[in-house]
Tab-separated table of C-alpha atoms in Angstrom:
chain	number	residue	atom	x	y	z
A	1	UNK	CA	52.071	132.568	22.971
A	2	UNK	CA	49.720	134.633	20.757
A	3	UNK	CA	50.126	131.952	17.934
A	4	UNK	CA	48.802	129.222	20.278
A	5	UNK	CA	46.100	131.234	21.004
A	6	UNK	CA	45.248	131.732	17.311
A	7	UNK	CA	45.507	128.181	16.627
A	8	UNK	CA	43.320	127.057	19.683
A	9	UNK	CA	40.510	129.648	18.239
A	10	UNK	CA	40.816	128.282	14.924
A	11	UNK	CA	40.212	124.807	16.193
A	12	UNK	CA	37.219	126.198	18.424
A	13	UNK	CA	35.727	127.466	15.414
A	14	UNK	CA	36.018	124.583	13.268
A	15	UNK	CA	34.775	122.383	16.267
A	16	UNK	CA	31.513	124.701	16.626
A	17	UNK	CA	31.095	124.733	12.798
A	18	UNK	CA	31.022	120.951	12.657
A	19	UNK	CA	28.831	120.954	15.580
A	20	UNK	CA	26.385	123.035	14.163
A	21	UNK	CA	26.385	121.098	11.169
A	22	UNK	CA	25.603	117.949	13.296
A	23	UNK	CA	22.553	119.672	14.823
A	24	UNK	CA	19.490	119.245	12.991
A	25	UNK	CA	17.390	122.527	11.764
A	26	UNK	CA	13.812	122.716	11.772
A	27	UNK	CA	11.060	124.857	9.924
A	28	UNK	CA	11.135	127.474	12.470
A	29	UNK	CA	14.946	127.884	12.606
A	30	UNK	CA	15.245	128.421	8.813
A	31	UNK	CA	12.496	130.880	8.717
A	32	UNK	CA	14.099	132.759	11.129
A	33	UNK	CA	17.452	133.097	9.387
A	34	UNK	CA	15.394	133.930	6.361
A	35	UNK	CA	13.616	136.460	8.019
A	36	UNK	CA	17.222	138.438	8.719
A	37	UNK	CA	18.834	137.482	5.561
A	38	UNK	CA	16.460	137.017	2.996
A	39	UNK	CA	17.314	140.135	0.308
A	40	UNK	CA	13.593	140.138	-1.240
A	41	UNK	CA	12.375	141.027	2.678
A	42	UNK	CA	14.994	143.521	3.278
A	43	UNK	CA	14.410	145.296	-0.253
A	44	UNK	CA	10.690	145.815	0.916
A	45	UNK	CA	12.130	146.926	4.395
A	46	UNK	CA	14.081	149.545	2.777
A	47	UNK	CA	11.346	150.831	0.627
A	48	UNK	CA	9.243	151.247	3.753
A	49	UNK	CA	11.859	153.277	5.475
A	50	UNK	CA	11.980	155.615	2.081
A	51	UNK	CA	8.288	155.907	2.087
A	52	UNK	CA	8.550	156.860	5.935
A	53	UNK	CA	10.922	159.865	5.004
A	54	UNK	CA	8.903	161.027	2.004
A	55	UNK	CA	5.830	161.084	4.205
A	56	UNK	CA	7.970	163.220	6.612
A	57	UNK	CA	9.037	165.300	3.731
A	58	UNK	CA	5.635	166.136	2.628
A	59	UNK	CA	4.578	167.020	5.986
A	60	UNK	CA	7.400	169.502	6.657
A	61	UNK	CA	6.061	171.165	3.833
A	62	UNK	CA	2.823	171.944	5.868
A	63	UNK	CA	4.781	173.333	8.843
A	64	UNK	CA	6.317	176.868	9.273
A	65	UNK	CA	9.333	177.466	7.280
A	66	UNK	CA	11.645	179.803	9.022
A	67	UNK	CA	15.083	181.266	7.260
A	68	UNK	CA	17.770	183.267	8.382
A	69	UNK	CA	19.680	185.710	6.211
A	70	UNK	CA	22.992	187.514	6.906
A	71	UNK	CA	24.611	189.810	4.640
A	72	UNK	CA	27.901	191.672	4.830
A	73	UNK	CA	29.490	194.078	2.547
A	74	UNK	CA	32.372	196.429	1.719
A	75	UNK	CA	31.844	198.824	-0.601
A	76	UNK	CA	34.016	201.329	-2.455
A	77	UNK	CA	32.237	204.351	-4.396
A	78	UNK	CA	34.218	206.567	-6.474
A	79	UNK	CA	32.888	210.060	-6.777
A	80	UNK	CA	34.511	213.318	-8.955
A	81	UNK	CA	34.989	215.001	-5.528
A	82	UNK	CA	36.499	211.688	-3.752
A	83	UNK	CA	35.933	208.272	-3.066
A	84	UNK	CA	33.927	206.512	-0.110
A	85	UNK	CA	34.880	203.223	1.581
A	86	UNK	CA	32.561	201.801	3.932
A	87	UNK	CA	31.215	198.427	5.479
A	88	UNK	CA	27.852	197.509	5.642
A	89	UNK	CA	25.623	194.276	6.980
A	90	UNK	CA	22.089	193.354	6.778
A	91	UNK	CA	20.209	190.949	9.117
A	92	UNK	CA	16.906	189.394	8.618
A	93	UNK	CA	14.794	186.405	9.977
A	94	UNK	CA	11.555	184.922	7.985
A	95	UNK	CA	8.678	182.990	8.889
A	96	UNK	CA	6.423	181.561	6.213
A	97	UNK	CA	3.367	179.607	7.132
A	98	UNK	CA	1.119	178.103	4.453
A	99	UNK	CA	-2.485	179.216	5.108
A	100	UNK	CA	-3.982	177.487	2.176
A	101	UNK	CA	-2.127	175.453	-0.359
A	102	UNK	CA	-4.124	172.170	-1.167
A	103	UNK	CA	-1.418	170.774	-3.433
A	104	UNK	CA	0.865	170.500	-0.522
A	105	UNK	CA	-1.753	168.913	1.737
A	106	UNK	CA	-2.757	166.375	-0.805
A	107	UNK	CA	0.740	165.406	-1.605
A	108	UNK	CA	0.941	164.925	2.204
A	109	UNK	CA	-2.350	162.668	2.251
A	110	UNK	CA	-0.837	160.841	-1.018
A	111	UNK	CA	2.503	160.121	0.987
A	112	UNK	CA	0.784	159.025	3.855
A	113	UNK	CA	-1.378	156.014	1.983
A	114	UNK	CA	1.727	155.163	0.277
A	115	UNK	CA	3.504	154.470	3.386
A	116	UNK	CA	0.733	152.395	4.554
A	117	UNK	CA	0.823	150.559	1.211
A	118	UNK	CA	4.300	149.939	1.757
A	119	UNK	CA	3.933	148.936	5.439
A	120	UNK	CA	1.327	146.349	4.207
A	121	UNK	CA	3.628	145.051	1.349
A	122	UNK	CA	5.980	144.200	4.065
A	123	UNK	CA	3.422	142.167	5.629
A	124	UNK	CA	2.481	140.389	2.272
A	125	UNK	CA	6.197	139.732	1.707
A	126	UNK	CA	6.671	138.274	5.119
A	127	UNK	CA	3.894	135.740	4.484
A	128	UNK	CA	5.242	134.908	0.865
A	129	UNK	CA	8.672	134.126	2.780
A	130	UNK	CA	7.228	132.171	5.525
A	131	UNK	CA	5.138	130.004	2.597
A	132	UNK	CA	8.450	129.671	0.285
A	133	UNK	CA	10.313	128.930	3.010
A	134	UNK	CA	7.932	125.931	4.307
A	135	UNK	CA	7.634	124.943	0.420
A	136	UNK	CA	11.660	124.686	0.192
A	137	UNK	CA	11.725	122.693	3.511
A	138	UNK	CA	9.472	120.030	2.645
A	139	UNK	CA	10.736	120.119	-1.170
A	140	UNK	CA	13.953	119.168	0.386
A	141	UNK	CA	12.203	116.654	2.761
A	142	UNK	CA	10.668	115.002	-0.517
A	143	UNK	CA	13.622	115.110	-2.442
A	144	UNK	CA	15.636	113.578	0.134
A	145	UNK	CA	12.996	110.789	0.566
A	146	UNK	CA	13.040	110.319	-3.152
A	147	UNK	CA	16.798	109.644	-2.792
A	148	UNK	CA	16.549	107.257	0.134
A	149	UNK	CA	13.671	105.632	-1.061
A	150	UNK	CA	15.092	104.770	-4.238
A	151	UNK	CA	18.226	103.519	-2.804
A	152	UNK	CA	16.535	101.280	-0.560
A	153	UNK	CA	14.271	100.274	-3.511
A	154	UNK	CA	17.628	99.570	-5.275
A	155	UNK	CA	18.986	97.639	-2.466
A	156	UNK	CA	15.683	95.536	-2.438
A	157	UNK	CA	15.846	94.764	-5.984
A	158	UNK	CA	19.563	93.950	-6.104
A	159	UNK	CA	18.321	91.396	-3.404
A	160	UNK	CA	15.954	89.928	-5.738
A	161	UNK	CA	18.504	90.195	-8.646
A	162	UNK	CA	20.959	87.691	-6.811
A	163	UNK	CA	18.064	85.487	-5.704
A	164	UNK	CA	16.949	85.263	-9.699
A	165	UNK	CA	20.655	84.709	-10.519
A	166	UNK	CA	21.074	81.968	-7.948
A	167	UNK	CA	18.101	80.449	-9.142
A	168	UNK	CA	19.039	80.668	-12.619
A	169	UNK	CA	22.024	78.933	-12.399
A	170	UNK	CA	19.780	76.124	-10.781
A	171	UNK	CA	18.083	76.472	-14.029
A	172	UNK	CA	14.880	77.335	-11.833
A	173	UNK	CA	14.221	80.721	-13.531
A	174	UNK	CA	14.430	81.921	-17.181
A	175	UNK	CA	16.893	84.200	-18.717
A	176	UNK	CA	14.274	86.873	-19.366
A	177	UNK	CA	13.914	86.943	-15.319
A	178	UNK	CA	17.525	87.589	-15.122
A	179	UNK	CA	17.584	90.316	-17.843
A	180	UNK	CA	14.455	92.027	-16.500
A	181	UNK	CA	16.223	92.280	-13.239
A	182	UNK	CA	19.504	93.549	-14.538
A	183	UNK	CA	17.429	96.215	-16.532
A	184	UNK	CA	15.596	97.500	-13.219
A	185	UNK	CA	18.777	97.581	-11.252
A	186	UNK	CA	20.394	99.741	-14.008
A	187	UNK	CA	17.353	102.032	-14.150
A	188	UNK	CA	17.572	102.516	-10.569
A	189	UNK	CA	21.088	103.404	-10.317
A	190	UNK	CA	20.374	106.092	-12.717
A	191	UNK	CA	17.361	107.176	-10.952
A	192	UNK	CA	19.279	107.459	-7.589
A	193	UNK	CA	21.918	109.875	-9.317
A	194	UNK	CA	19.162	112.032	-10.418
A	195	UNK	CA	17.464	111.582	-6.904
A	196	UNK	CA	20.882	113.076	-5.199
A	197	UNK	CA	21.287	115.833	-7.577
A	198	UNK	CA	17.368	116.564	-6.963
A	199	UNK	CA	17.861	116.772	-3.297
A	200	UNK	CA	21.109	118.937	-3.475
A	201	UNK	CA	19.485	121.330	-5.683
A	202	UNK	CA	16.638	121.734	-3.231
A	203	UNK	CA	19.333	122.400	-0.802
A	204	UNK	CA	20.853	125.311	-2.571
A	205	UNK	CA	17.359	126.920	-3.447
A	206	UNK	CA	16.881	127.040	0.233
A	207	UNK	CA	20.813	128.292	0.914
A	208	UNK	CA	19.929	130.904	-1.695
A	209	UNK	CA	16.759	132.313	0.659
A	210	UNK	CA	18.917	132.342	3.867
A	211	UNK	CA	22.400	133.145	2.676
A	212	UNK	CA	24.526	130.258	3.759
A	213	UNK	CA	24.766	126.526	2.690
A	214	UNK	CA	22.258	124.267	4.364
A	215	UNK	CA	24.219	121.182	5.115
A	216	UNK	CA	22.873	120.101	8.486
A	217	UNK	CA	19.995	117.262	8.600
A	218	UNK	CA	16.278	118.540	8.748
A	219	UNK	CA	13.869	117.426	11.156
A	220	UNK	CA	10.938	115.169	9.740
A	221	UNK	CA	7.510	114.293	10.050
A	222	UNK	CA	7.018	111.753	12.826
A	223	UNK	CA	4.909	108.438	11.977
A	224	UNK	CA	1.601	109.510	12.869
A	225	UNK	CA	1.475	113.331	12.856
A	226	UNK	CA	-1.039	114.986	14.268
A	227	UNK	CA	-2.429	117.684	11.401
A	228	UNK	CA	-5.377	118.808	13.648
A	229	UNK	CA	-3.428	120.977	15.682
A	230	UNK	CA	-2.324	122.747	12.624
A	231	UNK	CA	-6.149	122.888	10.946
A	232	UNK	CA	-8.181	125.982	11.331
A	233	UNK	CA	-11.853	125.921	10.447
A	234	UNK	CA	-13.333	128.698	8.710
A	235	UNK	CA	-17.232	129.095	7.502
A	236	UNK	CA	-15.977	131.279	4.320
A	237	UNK	CA	-12.147	131.419	3.648
A	238	UNK	CA	-12.839	133.710	0.403
A	239	UNK	CA	-14.667	136.310	2.631
A	240	UNK	CA	-11.422	136.262	5.085
A	241	UNK	CA	-9.405	136.691	2.085
A	242	UNK	CA	-11.048	139.909	0.652
A	243	UNK	CA	-10.798	141.210	3.987
A	244	UNK	CA	-7.287	140.369	5.419
A	245	UNK	CA	-5.238	139.659	2.541
A	246	UNK	CA	-2.316	142.379	2.923
A	247	UNK	CA	-1.628	142.343	-0.874
A	248	UNK	CA	-5.057	143.376	-1.563
A	249	UNK	CA	-5.188	145.796	1.280
A	250	UNK	CA	-1.780	147.165	-0.085
A	251	UNK	CA	-3.518	147.794	-3.475
A	252	UNK	CA	-6.515	149.711	-2.014
A	253	UNK	CA	-4.217	152.125	-0.271
A	254	UNK	CA	-2.394	152.285	-3.463
A	255	UNK	CA	-5.555	153.546	-5.239
A	256	UNK	CA	-6.256	156.022	-2.583
A	257	UNK	CA	-2.593	157.380	-2.961
A	258	UNK	CA	-3.411	157.558	-6.674
A	259	UNK	CA	-6.641	159.661	-6.006
A	260	UNK	CA	-4.831	161.898	-3.890
A	261	UNK	CA	-2.268	162.408	-6.636
A	262	UNK	CA	-5.006	163.316	-9.144
A	263	UNK	CA	-6.385	165.953	-6.649
A	264	UNK	CA	-2.873	167.257	-6.239
A	265	UNK	CA	-2.571	167.839	-9.454
A	266	UNK	CA	-5.826	169.664	-10.151
A	267	UNK	CA	-4.710	171.737	-7.191
A	268	UNK	CA	-2.329	173.294	-9.608
A	269	UNK	CA	-5.586	175.640	-10.521
A	270	UNK	CA	-6.518	176.688	-7.197
A	271	UNK	CA	-5.004	179.685	-5.210
A	272	UNK	CA	-2.089	179.667	-2.288
A	273	UNK	CA	-2.460	181.853	0.552
A	274	UNK	CA	0.541	182.066	3.115
A	275	UNK	CA	1.472	184.120	5.884
A	276	UNK	CA	5.017	185.762	6.087
A	277	UNK	CA	6.427	187.550	9.100
A	278	UNK	CA	9.833	189.226	8.563
A	279	UNK	CA	12.208	191.104	10.788
A	280	UNK	CA	15.382	192.915	9.320
A	281	UNK	CA	17.899	195.091	10.712
A	282	UNK	CA	20.089	196.909	8.060
A	283	UNK	CA	22.209	199.716	7.617
A	284	UNK	CA	22.390	199.277	3.876
A	285	UNK	CA	20.226	201.642	1.665
A	286	UNK	CA	19.482	201.700	-2.132
A	287	UNK	CA	22.037	200.328	-4.199
A	288	UNK	CA	24.335	199.625	-1.398
A	289	UNK	CA	24.383	203.173	-0.085
A	290	UNK	CA	25.122	203.847	3.681
A	291	UNK	CA	22.152	204.422	5.681
A	292	UNK	CA	21.406	204.865	9.298
A	293	UNK	CA	20.595	201.665	10.890
A	294	UNK	CA	16.999	200.771	10.839
A	295	UNK	CA	14.597	197.976	12.176
A	296	UNK	CA	12.069	196.506	10.039
A	297	UNK	CA	9.136	194.132	11.039
A	298	UNK	CA	6.687	193.043	8.262
A	299	UNK	CA	3.596	190.833	8.625
A	300	UNK	CA	2.204	190.055	5.052
A	301	UNK	CA	-0.591	187.733	3.655
A	302	UNK	CA	0.310	186.591	0.317
A	303	UNK	CA	-2.121	185.062	-2.351
A	304	UNK	CA	-1.101	183.715	-5.470
A	305	UNK	CA	-3.302	182.494	-8.448
A	306	UNK	CA	-2.354	180.383	-11.113
A	307	UNK	CA	-3.583	181.724	-14.079
A	308	UNK	CA	-2.136	179.872	-17.079
A	309	UNK	CA	0.638	177.285	-17.478
A	310	UNK	CA	0.678	176.274	-21.111
A	311	UNK	CA	-1.597	173.449	-20.534
A	312	UNK	CA	0.661	171.515	-18.489
A	313	UNK	CA	-1.646	171.295	-15.034
A	314	UNK	CA	-4.472	169.925	-17.222
A	315	UNK	CA	-2.255	167.077	-18.835
A	316	UNK	CA	-0.652	166.241	-15.655
A	317	UNK	CA	-4.041	165.853	-13.992
A	318	UNK	CA	-5.088	163.701	-17.043
A	319	UNK	CA	-2.026	161.202	-17.027
A	320	UNK	CA	-2.523	160.813	-13.177
A	321	UNK	CA	-6.420	159.916	-13.855
A	322	UNK	CA	-5.032	157.390	-16.429
A	323	UNK	CA	-2.836	155.754	-13.677
A	324	UNK	CA	-5.455	155.753	-11.099
A	325	UNK	CA	-7.736	153.555	-13.507
A	326	UNK	CA	-4.621	151.248	-14.019
A	327	UNK	CA	-4.401	150.944	-10.200
A	328	UNK	CA	-7.942	150.102	-10.142
A	329	UNK	CA	-7.570	147.632	-12.793
A	330	UNK	CA	-4.924	145.908	-10.883
A	331	UNK	CA	-6.688	145.780	-7.853
A	332	UNK	CA	-9.529	144.042	-9.603
A	333	UNK	CA	-6.916	141.453	-11.206
A	334	UNK	CA	-5.466	140.650	-7.700
A	335	UNK	CA	-8.903	140.254	-6.250
A	336	UNK	CA	-10.092	137.999	-8.728
A	337	UNK	CA	-6.961	136.027	-8.284
A	338	UNK	CA	-7.065	135.787	-4.484
A	339	UNK	CA	-10.693	134.345	-4.854
A	340	UNK	CA	-9.456	131.696	-7.269
A	341	UNK	CA	-6.575	130.816	-5.128
A	342	UNK	CA	-8.295	130.629	-1.907
A	343	UNK	CA	-10.634	128.538	-3.299
A	344	UNK	CA	-8.331	126.196	-4.845
A	345	UNK	CA	-6.611	126.018	-1.868
A	346	UNK	CA	-9.726	125.447	0.468
A	347	UNK	CA	-10.474	122.315	-1.968
A	348	UNK	CA	-7.182	120.871	-1.847
A	349	UNK	CA	-7.144	121.311	2.100
A	350	UNK	CA	-10.693	119.581	2.019
A	351	UNK	CA	-9.773	116.324	0.195
A	352	UNK	CA	-5.951	115.927	1.514
A	353	UNK	CA	-6.973	113.888	4.690
A	354	UNK	CA	-8.867	111.473	2.512
A	355	UNK	CA	-5.762	111.399	0.239
A	356	UNK	CA	-3.641	110.830	2.968
A	357	UNK	CA	-5.911	107.913	4.415
A	358	UNK	CA	-5.835	106.222	0.773
A	359	UNK	CA	-2.299	106.297	0.480
A	360	UNK	CA	-1.661	104.778	3.902
A	361	UNK	CA	-4.352	102.195	3.147
A	362	UNK	CA	-2.357	101.889	-0.221
A	363	UNK	CA	1.192	101.235	1.307
A	364	UNK	CA	-0.327	98.425	3.731
A	365	UNK	CA	-1.820	96.883	0.902
A	366	UNK	CA	1.666	97.132	-1.246
A	367	UNK	CA	3.542	95.709	1.624
A	368	UNK	CA	1.424	92.735	2.018
A	369	UNK	CA	1.501	92.351	-1.716
A	370	UNK	CA	5.274	92.299	-2.092
A	371	UNK	CA	5.520	89.619	0.725
A	372	UNK	CA	2.971	87.408	-1.363
A	373	UNK	CA	4.602	88.012	-4.402
A	374	UNK	CA	8.112	87.134	-2.679
A	375	UNK	CA	6.710	83.917	-1.169
A	376	UNK	CA	4.852	82.867	-4.698
A	377	UNK	CA	7.844	83.313	-6.405
A	378	UNK	CA	9.793	81.164	-4.371
A	379	UNK	CA	7.094	78.479	-5.039
A	380	UNK	CA	7.448	79.408	-8.627
A	381	UNK	CA	4.137	80.432	-9.004
A	382	UNK	CA	5.136	84.346	-9.824
A	383	UNK	CA	7.993	85.265	-12.127
A	384	UNK	CA	10.837	87.800	-11.203
A	385	UNK	CA	8.673	90.661	-13.264
A	386	UNK	CA	5.836	90.422	-10.814
A	387	UNK	CA	8.110	90.492	-7.904
A	388	UNK	CA	9.965	93.646	-9.015
A	389	UNK	CA	6.708	95.129	-10.050
A	390	UNK	CA	5.469	94.793	-6.361
A	391	UNK	CA	8.792	96.045	-5.090
A	392	UNK	CA	7.945	99.095	-7.342
A	393	UNK	CA	4.400	99.720	-5.905
A	394	UNK	CA	5.656	99.401	-2.530
A	395	UNK	CA	8.155	102.246	-2.701
A	396	UNK	CA	5.821	104.310	-4.960
A	397	UNK	CA	3.194	104.121	-2.552
A	398	UNK	CA	5.932	105.097	0.490
A	399	UNK	CA	6.460	107.904	-1.750
A	400	UNK	CA	2.719	109.251	-2.121
A	401	UNK	CA	2.393	108.810	1.500
A	402	UNK	CA	4.926	111.249	2.320
A	403	UNK	CA	4.244	113.644	-0.322
A	404	UNK	CA	0.435	113.394	0.872
A	405	UNK	CA	1.599	114.822	4.210
A	406	UNK	CA	3.854	117.349	2.806
A	407	UNK	CA	1.445	118.589	0.387
A	408	UNK	CA	-1.227	118.654	3.169
A	409	UNK	CA	0.931	121.088	5.269
A	410	UNK	CA	2.000	123.337	2.300
A	411	UNK	CA	-1.712	123.574	1.340
A	412	UNK	CA	-2.586	124.614	4.519
A	413	UNK	CA	-0.129	127.149	4.679
A	414	UNK	CA	-1.169	128.104	1.270
A	415	UNK	CA	-4.763	128.748	2.530
A	416	UNK	CA	-3.671	130.796	5.497
A	417	UNK	CA	-1.505	132.627	3.205
A	418	UNK	CA	-4.150	133.958	0.556
A	419	UNK	CA	-6.738	134.412	3.358
A	420	UNK	CA	-3.980	136.663	5.138
A	421	UNK	CA	-4.218	134.782	8.400
A	422	UNK	CA	-0.655	133.126	8.026
A	423	UNK	CA	1.194	133.967	11.279
A	424	UNK	CA	4.566	132.905	12.726
A	425	UNK	CA	2.952	130.870	15.177
A	426	UNK	CA	1.558	128.243	12.074
A	427	UNK	CA	5.321	127.797	11.245
A	428	UNK	CA	6.039	126.878	15.023
A	429	UNK	CA	3.131	124.509	14.926
A	430	UNK	CA	4.374	122.815	11.928
A	431	UNK	CA	7.935	122.752	13.485
A	432	UNK	CA	6.377	120.776	16.611
A	433	UNK	CA	5.452	118.172	14.201
A	434	UNK	CA	9.036	117.659	12.986
A	435	UNK	CA	11.140	115.482	14.975
A	436	UNK	CA	14.945	114.606	14.381
């Protein structure tokens, strides 16, 4: 019976996998998978966990330090008069509380800034992952559009090739027309192979991010997608980016952490004050000699003032100051890049609707031009080259329209990513524009 159960389970799993392979995926579902499986994002999350623990470690050095000591001994002493054999023990508890330790406090402040920096780095990585998944998604659609349109163009060209060959047999077309049609068919067949490879390469790139083969069909844009529900209107995108971009804010915390590190190093010249409370009970005396059991309660304030460390404290401070300057330069470089990228994305977003409108009109004109050329060829007004050129123009216009729509969406998401406003809701909105 168990063998039959295993066979039934196997067929159930295979059936489920086949069903999933036929279920179309959209942008949101693939992003959810990437959020779970993307090693880049998981790496940043691991770094964040490590920074949280280091902050806790630094905070623990500010809190009371409690230690317990127990000593058990058995002593054998030899004298001229004889020997002495006895057992001894000593028990103690010590509490140490730093009262003034600037190096420890500034170390805690530094790790607190580093934790916040890593938290913002995760936010930036999540936004970057969302953008990259969207870019890969539409790259797959564009590659498969290229494949499908090339195949359709090949079929249309082959129909014209057959028509030209039939006319040639009736001496109504020239040999050059036949040769041009044959050359165009051969070119499209080669282009189709490249398009098939490009489509598979695009899916492999997506599979690398989500950790599984992407073999199911993907949902596509409708015939007249409403991009207005995705568009947000902002007066000053650059100001928004400088305020909200998580990578830039992460750099700000990195600079603050570097400043605390410099102050921590300079604290090596400052005194340290601590309170020590000790309780001890022992029956051991000097050099382990037996003594009556005694209890000692000690309260002490310790002051430690460093005088000279061979110049290492000053050198460490200078090195950390140089690292702080490097962090400031990185911040300025990133700030300038964000300004440039935000403006560039904003300009492309503003011109994208006009480009889509122009591509739509160009496609309509190309369809009419191809239809007119085919009728003119039948009447002997156009030659075969004219017809093939019109077919090529029509399919080029179809490609341009689809790519302009994909570019509009990705440029919008890119603008939101640089401005720090890209959210999961944006991906959900894009997914609503997709249909099976």
